[in-house]
């Protein structure tokens, strides 16, 4: 039987002040069944001991990291800073496929092997999600997402650390997105919407392969659903980005009740 030449995979880890979780995240990559990987680690000017922790980890001969650090933090919003971190990390990535990993999350040991098997079986796949295991302090909950693509609505999708991409397409798309125009939108939203609506290339695998930590100081903690001003501002940005994308691709805009209600609420109270 002909031996399959496995392609290189790049795992991009983005970090800001998550030093206590770095060991778990990094070792979850190096302990993968799929071994042909590189890690590009981007630190966004952490003020904790993240970089010291990295130096300690690198004493392990098994750990080989390409470490990038932010020289100038924009500070507009956390999503903008993460988007910049990923763009810079992509420019240093050599892998044919890219796996995202937030530094407080970690992978199941079979994740890359299983997801890469799907990419190699279906050469047309450009984005594959796996399912998340929500990790709380004292319990774990498996959440199930279904891949439903709608013509003028954003899809429901797993979090950033569940996203894996074919690199060439990802680089092209990221360079097309004006992410500073919508500073509260996270990279997973931009990409999920673009791949679903524009590329019609959106697949959610059934396996639970990513541990997604639920922390009180996470980026999403200020976006309390229905209850915070920031959540409604972000929702308005989501509709604006969606409709801009639909217009550019000559598709019907979203004019739902939800859309108009969000506009009214933002104008009255924000």
XYZ file of C-alpha atoms in Angstrom:
270
model
C 0.000 0.000 0.000
C 1.280 3.428 -0.927
C 2.363 5.456 2.071
C 0.461 8.732 2.480
C 2.682 11.790 2.855
C 1.059 13.688 5.706
C 0.919 17.470 5.262
C 2.329 19.840 7.865
C -0.226 21.295 10.285
C 0.241 24.629 12.055
C -1.451 25.223 15.393
C -1.809 28.938 16.108
C -2.078 29.624 19.836
C -3.071 33.147 20.858
C -2.471 34.239 24.425
C -3.109 37.148 26.754
C -2.546 36.643 30.485
C -3.368 32.930 30.570
C -0.056 31.670 31.959
C -1.671 29.117 34.278
C -3.189 27.267 31.307
C -0.267 27.302 28.869
C 1.204 23.928 29.819
C -2.082 22.122 29.197
C -2.658 23.869 25.861
C 0.866 23.296 24.510
C 1.260 19.696 25.678
C -2.151 18.878 24.221
C -0.621 19.745 20.831
C 2.631 17.819 21.260
C 0.842 14.754 22.598
C -1.270 14.408 19.453
C -1.391 11.122 17.540
C -0.773 13.241 14.438
C 2.840 14.324 14.849
C 3.637 16.469 11.811
C 2.851 19.817 13.416
C 4.385 23.172 14.216
C 3.163 25.620 16.835
C 3.103 29.365 16.300
C 2.520 31.005 19.666
C 1.480 34.656 19.763
C 1.594 36.590 23.037
C -0.376 39.844 23.025
C 1.773 41.793 25.516
C 0.748 39.740 28.547
C 1.265 41.381 31.920
C 1.382 38.111 33.842
C 4.265 35.594 33.696
C 3.213 34.007 30.395
C 6.579 34.541 28.691
C 8.469 33.227 31.712
C 6.244 30.161 31.655
C 7.034 29.672 27.986
C 10.767 29.787 28.645
C 10.338 27.139 31.307
C 8.335 24.914 28.955
C 10.943 25.247 26.205
C 13.480 23.540 28.459
C 11.637 20.354 27.556
C 13.403 19.161 24.395
C 10.043 17.997 23.059
C 8.688 21.534 22.994
C 9.597 23.597 19.928
C 7.680 26.824 19.542
C 7.823 29.738 17.171
C 7.067 32.558 19.603
C 5.780 35.926 18.396
C 5.118 38.891 20.665
C 3.080 42.003 20.043
C 5.176 45.151 20.025
C 2.264 47.582 20.013
C -1.142 46.754 21.478
C -4.101 48.492 19.803
C -6.350 48.098 22.877
C -9.497 48.973 20.901
C -11.130 45.681 21.839
C -9.942 42.163 22.636
C -11.394 40.772 19.358
C -9.413 43.283 17.285
C -6.204 42.373 19.082
C -6.837 38.672 18.561
C -7.519 39.195 14.864
C -4.200 41.040 14.498
C -2.459 38.251 16.406
C -3.829 35.619 14.035
C -2.959 37.642 10.923
C 0.635 38.025 12.109
C 0.817 34.357 13.087
C -0.457 33.289 9.665
C 2.393 35.147 8.007
C 4.829 32.937 9.971
C 2.934 29.676 9.442
C 4.244 26.978 7.102
C 1.472 24.413 7.500
C -0.894 23.489 4.701
C -3.639 23.401 7.324
C -4.254 25.707 10.285
C -5.779 24.832 13.666
C -6.772 27.650 16.035
C -6.301 27.248 19.787
C -6.988 29.828 22.491
C -4.351 29.442 25.185
C -6.853 28.531 27.921
C -8.341 25.691 25.850
C -6.798 22.341 24.879
C -7.155 19.472 22.391
C -8.109 15.829 22.761
C -5.136 13.663 21.704
C -7.003 12.416 18.608
C -8.142 15.825 17.386
C -5.641 16.608 14.645
C -5.519 13.011 13.392
C -9.302 12.853 13.107
C -9.810 16.278 11.542
C -6.955 15.793 9.083
C -8.495 12.500 7.999
C -11.610 14.475 7.032
C -9.611 17.102 5.127
C -7.703 14.446 3.198
C -10.844 12.484 2.343
C -12.666 15.565 1.077
C -10.237 17.716 -0.902
C -12.839 20.472 -1.272
C -13.150 21.105 2.475
C -11.879 24.528 3.525
C -13.217 24.794 7.089
C -13.979 22.022 9.566
C -15.331 22.498 13.073
C -15.248 19.813 15.722
C -17.564 19.763 18.738
C -16.610 21.437 22.051
C -16.496 20.025 25.550
C -17.385 22.929 27.834
C -14.994 22.642 30.765
C -16.149 24.170 34.026
C -14.314 24.050 37.337
C -16.076 20.912 38.553
C -17.769 19.458 35.484
C -17.586 18.955 31.733
C -20.516 19.286 29.321
C -20.509 18.155 25.705
C -22.333 20.624 23.515
C -23.682 19.648 20.107
C -23.833 21.976 17.101
C -25.440 21.182 13.756
C -24.259 22.601 10.444
C -27.229 24.599 9.188
C -26.435 27.043 6.397
C -28.922 29.837 5.748
C -28.895 32.208 2.802
C -29.074 35.475 4.719
C -28.516 34.559 8.385
C -25.392 33.745 10.330
C -25.008 30.085 11.314
C -24.682 28.689 14.808
C -21.162 27.397 15.262
C -18.674 26.067 17.856
C -16.038 28.378 19.402
C -12.701 29.486 17.919
C -10.603 26.588 19.239
C -12.834 24.164 17.311
C -11.906 25.726 13.944
C -9.511 24.149 11.417
C -8.730 25.514 7.961
C -7.042 24.917 4.642
C -4.375 27.627 4.818
C -4.399 29.158 1.343
C -8.106 30.011 1.437
C -7.923 31.277 5.015
C -5.175 33.777 4.170
C -7.159 35.159 1.235
C -10.317 35.613 3.285
C -8.663 37.254 6.285
C -7.064 39.836 4.004
C -10.519 40.731 2.647
C -12.092 41.464 6.043
C -12.018 44.963 7.510
C -12.069 43.710 11.088
C -11.519 47.141 12.662
C -14.829 48.356 11.228
C -16.665 45.980 13.586
C -14.435 45.965 16.701
C -16.686 43.799 18.883
C -16.947 40.879 16.458
C -14.654 37.923 17.091
C -12.684 36.135 14.394
C -14.817 32.991 14.675
C -17.918 34.997 13.699
C -16.282 36.665 10.692
C -14.977 33.375 9.351
C -18.044 31.251 10.098
C -20.274 33.740 8.254
C -17.919 34.108 5.291
C -17.339 30.392 4.788
C -21.035 29.597 5.217
C -22.621 32.315 3.079
C -19.983 33.216 0.489
C -18.064 29.953 0.032
C -20.864 27.560 0.968
C -18.145 25.515 2.647
C -19.160 24.886 6.237
C -18.867 21.533 8.017
C -19.264 20.583 11.682
C -17.830 17.194 12.605
C -19.683 15.040 15.160
C -16.717 14.259 17.444
C -16.042 16.209 20.644
C -12.333 16.981 20.329
C -11.787 20.400 21.939
C -11.937 21.341 25.620
C -13.366 24.846 25.912
C -12.772 26.422 29.328
C -15.499 28.526 30.911
C -13.718 31.274 32.846
C -15.173 34.312 34.660
C -12.571 36.644 33.086
C -12.925 35.434 29.498
C -13.232 37.826 26.553
C -16.932 37.038 26.255
C -17.677 37.764 29.910
C -18.680 41.368 29.168
C -21.107 40.293 26.441
C -23.917 39.038 28.673
C -26.663 37.802 26.365
C -29.629 40.253 26.255
C -28.444 41.855 29.499
C -25.478 44.045 28.584
C -25.040 47.101 26.379
C -21.951 45.527 24.819
C -23.964 42.477 23.732
C -26.479 44.648 21.838
C -23.711 46.736 20.263
C -22.010 43.549 19.086
C -25.318 42.253 17.734
C -25.758 45.430 15.684
C -22.235 45.000 14.302
C -23.062 41.383 13.445
C -26.063 42.462 11.364
C -24.050 45.261 9.704
C -21.214 42.913 8.754
C -23.663 40.266 7.538
C -25.595 42.730 5.364
C -22.422 44.277 3.950
C -21.276 40.804 2.968
C -24.656 39.918 1.459
C -24.725 43.158 -0.544
C -21.200 42.620 -1.926
C -22.202 39.143 -3.057
C -25.542 40.297 -4.526
C -27.597 38.323 -2.033
C -30.820 39.413 -0.243
C -30.125 41.389 2.908
C -31.330 40.305 6.306
C -34.446 42.320 7.154
C -35.804 40.179 9.981
C -37.729 41.358 13.042
C -34.564 40.672 15.049
C -32.620 43.037 12.770
C -35.058 45.931 13.208
C -35.481 45.319 16.934
C -31.691 45.478 17.385
C -31.515 48.773 15.476
C -34.308 50.331 17.552
C -32.800 49.223 20.849
C -29.375 50.577 19.936
C -30.846 53.950 18.925
C -33.024 54.290 22.023
C -30.736 53.143 24.794
C -27.139 53.017 23.604
